[in-house]
Amino acid sequence: MKTSVFLGTIAASALLAGAASAQATLEAVKARGELICGSNTGLTGFGAPDANGEWKGFDVSLCRALAAAVLGDATKVQFVPTTGETRFTSLASGEVDVLIRNSTWTFTRDTELAFDFVSVNYYDGQGFMVKKDLGVSSAKELDGATVCIQTGTTTELNLADFFKANNMSYTPVNVADDSEAAAQYLAGACDTYTTDASGLAASRATMADAANHIILPEIISKEPLGPVVRHGDNNWGDIVRWTQYALVMAEELGITAANVEEVAASTTNPEVRRLLGLEGDMGVKIGLDNDFAKRAIMAGGNYGEIFEANIGSSTPIGLARGLNALWTQGGLQYAPPFR
Amino acid sequence: MAYASDAPKDGFRPSMLIYDTRYRGYTIQFIVLLLFALFVAWLLNNTLENLAAKGRTFNFGFLWSRAGYDIEQTLVPYTNDNSHFRAWMVGLANTLAVAIPGCILATIVGVIVGVLRLSKNWLIARLMTVYVEIFRNIPLLLWILMIFVPMRELTYEPRDFRVTDEMIAAGQEPAASMWFNDSVAISTRGINAPLPLFDRPLGSLNLGGVSVNLTFLAALVIVLGSVWVNRQIRARAQRVQESTGVRPTTWWQSVLVLTLPFIAFLLATGFHLEYPTLTRFNFSGGILLQHSYTALLIALVLYTGAFIAEIVRGGILAISRGQTEASYALGLRPGRTMSLVILPQALRVIIPPLISQFLNLTKNTSLGIAVSYLDLRGTLGGITLNQTGRELECMLLMMLNYLILSLMISSVANIYNRSIQLKER
C-alpha cells in the first residue's frame, strides 16, 4: 500500500524530467498561485486542522506567513500532511515546496539527503511521557520499560543511544505516526511515549485525562526543528529563511500584526524601515517585492505572537518560551541583521 | 523459346521482412522489443540524471553502516550496533515468521472450510458461506486492525497483574491474573508464554554466518528417527498379517519407540520451561508473542483461508459426480471417498490457484506496518529507508526481496504440482 506511494513518487520524480529543476521553485509557486506546504498529519498546536477543517498551528502559521510574503495572500496555501516516514520523500520528489513539520536538523539530512535546513523555528529536545501512577520520576528509572516511538525519526536513534549510554534495556514499539503512538501509549501497549518535548506537550493537551500524564525532566537530545527545502534552489531557501527571520526580527523590534501599519507610517528607525521595505530593496534582491516582510508579519503576527497563540502558556499545550525566547531575553532566537 | 520462370529461390531478401508473412511477425516483435528497451533505458537514464541533478548518488554502501535503531521482535540476533544489512535480515526473518505459518494454517483452514461448505448439513454449510463471504469481501487491512485493536484495548497492562503486600493484607485481588497455573500472561503488550530451555544444550554450528541450533536439530532427527522406526514396526506387522492372517500386537512397541528416545533426549539435555515473571515494567523471561504478530497472522490466515476455501470447493466440484458414485458403489464411506478419491483428483485443479494465494499471503505481510509489526517493509523499507534517505536503493532491494521470495515459493509449489499432475504414460 505504502509501497505504491513510494514507487509512485519515485516514478513521478523520474518522469518529471527536470521539471522541478534547480532555480524554479519560486516561479513554480507564483505560476501555481499557491504554496504547497508539507505539514504534520495532525499535531495539535504545531500543525493540525481545526474543527472547521482549517489548518492551524505554529508551523502552519509560518507556512501562511510565507504564502503572504510570496503570493500576498496568507490563505493561498495547500497543506499536504506527511508522516515521519513520508515527509522527506515528499520534499525530495517536489510534491511539496517546503517542509515545515517539526523536522530535526541533522548532518545527514542536510548533506546526504540533499536538503537545506534554512533556519530553526523551534529549539526542542527529546523527552519522555509516562502515566503518573506508574511511579516513575526520572527517565533513568525506565530500565526494562516498553517505549512507544515514531519510526523514521531522530528520536528513534536518540532513544537507542540514551538507553545504551545509561546501560539500560528497553523494548521498542515502532509506530508510524503521532496519533497512533499516542493511542498505543494510552492503551498501555507501552509504558512511556518518547518524542520531542513539544510534541509530548501537544499530544498531552489532546488527551482526555491530561492531568494523569507527566513529562519526565530529562531532555535527552538536541532537536532543532525548522523549515526544510531542497538543495540547489538557493533563492527559494533564502526566501524561506528570511521570512522566518523577519518574524523574529519583528518581535525584537516590537512590531506586531496589529501595529505594523501604524509603525510603517510613523517610524524613523532605519532598521525598521529596511525590514518593512520602506528603504532599500531587500525584497527585490530575493525575487519578491519590498514589503514581503510586512505582509508576512500581518499574516499572523511576529514570532512571539505566533508562539503565544498556538503553543504558548495561555494555550492548552502550555509551552514556556525557554530556549525559544529572543536572544535579548536569554533564549536562542536570533535573527541576523537586515542590511 | 520461353521457359516458365522457376519458382523463386528460397533465398532471403531484406524486403521479405516486411512483405513476407513468415518473417513479418519477427520484424514487429523486434521493433517492439527495441522500443521497449529504449523506453527502459530512457527511464533509467532519466532517473540517474535527476538523481545527479539533486546531488544524490546511487550506491548500496549504506547497508554496512550502523543501523542505530532497535527492533522489537528479533529472530536473528540483533542490536542497534549491527548494520542496516543485519536489520534487513531481521525484517526478512520477521516476514517469514508470518508468511510460513500463515501459508500452512491458511491451507488447513481453507481445506476444512472448503469441504464443509459442500456439507449436506444445512447449518454448517451456511455458516461456512457466511465466513467466506465476510472475510473475502472486507479489506485485509481492516481485518488486521479489527483483530489487533481489541487485543490491545481489552487486555490489562502488566502492572495490573501485580500483587503487593498491601493488597494481600487488604484481601484484594489484582485486576488481572495469569492463565494456566501462572504460566501464560495475556497483557496489552502481548502474550507471554513459557520458553523451553536446555541446561546442557548441544551448542550451535556456524555455517557461514548462519548458525544452526544443534539441540533443535538433534530433537528433529530423534523425532523423525522414531517415526521411521515406528513405520518399520507397522510394516512388519502388516507383512506378518498378510502371511499368517494374524496381526501381532504392536501398539506398546509404537508407544515406546515414539516416546522413550525423546524423553531420554529431554532428560539428557536438561529440559525445563522458563516461566514469564513480572518485573518492574514488563513480564520478562519466557516467550513474548506480540499482539501485532498474532493479529497479523490470524487476519492473514482467516482472510486467505476464505479464498483457499473457494478454490478447494471449486476443485472438488470439478470432479465429476460419477467418481463419488463409483466410490460409494465400492463401499467407501463419505469421509474415505473424500480423502481417497475426490481430494487427490481435486488437488490438480486446486494447486495452481493455491500457489497464487500463497504469494498473496506472503506479499500481504507487508501490511504489518499498520500494527507496528517490523517486517521487511518496516525495517528495510521503513526505518532504514528513512534514516539513510536511500529511497530508490531500499525500494529496489525490497522489490527484489519480495520477488525472490515469491519465485522461491512458486518454484517449490510447482515441483509439488508436477508430482501430483496426471501422469500420462
GROMACS .gro file of N, CA and C in nm, chain A residues 108 112 157, chain B residues 59-69 78-88 384 387-390:
model
   90
  108THR      N    1   2.323   1.440   0.844
  108THR     CA    2   2.291   1.353   0.731
  108THR      C    3   2.180   1.411   0.645
  112GLU      N    4   2.365   1.440   0.303
  112GLU     CA    5   2.344   1.322   0.221
  112GLU      C    6   2.204   1.318   0.159
  157LEU      N    7   1.671   0.710   1.709
  157LEU     CA    8   1.814   0.687   1.725
  157LEU      C    9   1.862   0.738   1.861
  398ASN      N   10   2.417   0.423  -0.447
  398ASN     CA   11   2.500   0.310  -0.410
  398ASN      C   12   2.446   0.242  -0.286
  399PHE      N   13   2.496   0.123  -0.262
  399PHE     CA   14   2.440   0.040  -0.155
  399PHE      C   15   2.532   0.034  -0.033
  400GLY      N   16   2.627   0.128  -0.026
  400GLY     CA   17   2.722   0.129   0.085
  400GLY      C   18   2.655   0.145   0.220
  401PHE      N   19   2.540   0.212   0.221
  401PHE     CA   20   2.472   0.238   0.348
  401PHE      C   21   2.436   0.110   0.421
  402LEU      N   22   2.426  -0.001   0.347
  402LEU     CA   23   2.386  -0.127   0.410
  402LEU      C   24   2.485  -0.172   0.517
  403TRP      N   25   2.609  -0.124   0.507
  403TRP     CA   26   2.711  -0.172   0.600
  403TRP      C   27   2.735  -0.074   0.713
  404SER      N   28   2.663   0.036   0.715
  404SER     CA   29   2.683   0.130   0.825
  404SER      C   30   2.592   0.092   0.942
  405ARG      N   31   2.621   0.150   1.058
  405ARG     CA   32   2.549   0.113   1.180
  405ARG      C   33   2.403   0.153   1.170
  406ALA      N   34   2.314   0.060   1.209
  406ALA     CA   35   2.171   0.089   1.196
  406ALA      C   36   2.127   0.188   1.303
  407GLY      N   37   2.162   0.163   1.428
  407GLY     CA   38   2.134   0.260   1.533
  407GLY      C   39   1.993   0.255   1.589
  408TYR      N   40   1.906   0.173   1.534
  408TYR     CA   41   1.772   0.165   1.590
  408TYR      C   42   1.743   0.024   1.639
  417TYR      N   43   2.035  -0.941   1.709
  417TYR     CA   44   2.049  -0.805   1.656
  417TYR      C   45   2.052  -0.704   1.769
  418THR      N   46   2.143  -0.608   1.760
  418THR     CA   47   2.141  -0.492   1.849
  418THR      C   48   2.152  -0.369   1.761
  419ASN      N   49   2.136  -0.251   1.821
  419ASN     CA   50   2.141  -0.131   1.738
  419ASN      C   51   2.281  -0.101   1.686
  420ASP      N   52   2.382  -0.179   1.730
  420ASP     CA   53   2.517  -0.161   1.675
  420ASP      C   54   2.537  -0.236   1.544
  421ASN      N   55   2.445  -0.327   1.512
  421ASN     CA   56   2.459  -0.403   1.387
  421ASN      C   57   2.430  -0.314   1.267
  422SER      N   58   2.460  -0.369   1.149
  422SER     CA   59   2.446  -0.289   1.027
  422SER      C   60   2.302  -0.287   0.978
  423HIS      N   61   2.276  -0.199   0.884
  423HIS     CA   62   2.144  -0.194   0.821
  423HIS      C   63   2.115  -0.327   0.750
  424PHE      N   64   2.221  -0.391   0.701
  424PHE     CA   65   2.202  -0.521   0.634
  424PHE      C   66   2.144  -0.622   0.732
  425ARG      N   67   2.201  -0.620   0.853
  425ARG     CA   68   2.152  -0.712   0.955
  425ARG      C   69   2.007  -0.681   0.989
  426ALA      N   70   1.975  -0.552   0.998
  426ALA     CA   71   1.837  -0.513   1.028
  426ALA      C   72   1.743  -0.562   0.918
  427TRP      N   73   1.792  -0.556   0.795
  427TRP     CA   74   1.715  -0.608   0.682
  427TRP      C   75   1.687  -0.756   0.702
  723THR      N   76   1.514   0.198   0.784
  723THR     CA   77   1.641   0.215   0.712
  723THR      C   78   1.625   0.318   0.601
  726GLN      N   79   1.608   0.665   0.768
  726GLN     CA   80   1.728   0.714   0.836
  726GLN      C   81   1.839   0.740   0.736
  727THR      N   82   1.844   0.664   0.627
  727THR     CA   83   1.952   0.684   0.531
  727THR      C   84   1.907   0.770   0.414
  728GLY      N   85   1.777   0.781   0.393
  728GLY     CA   86   1.726   0.860   0.281
  728GLY      C   87   1.752   0.796   0.147
  729ARG      N   88   1.775   0.665   0.145
  729ARG     CA   89   1.803   0.595   0.019
  729ARG      C   90   1.676   0.530  -0.034
   0.00000   0.00000   0.00000
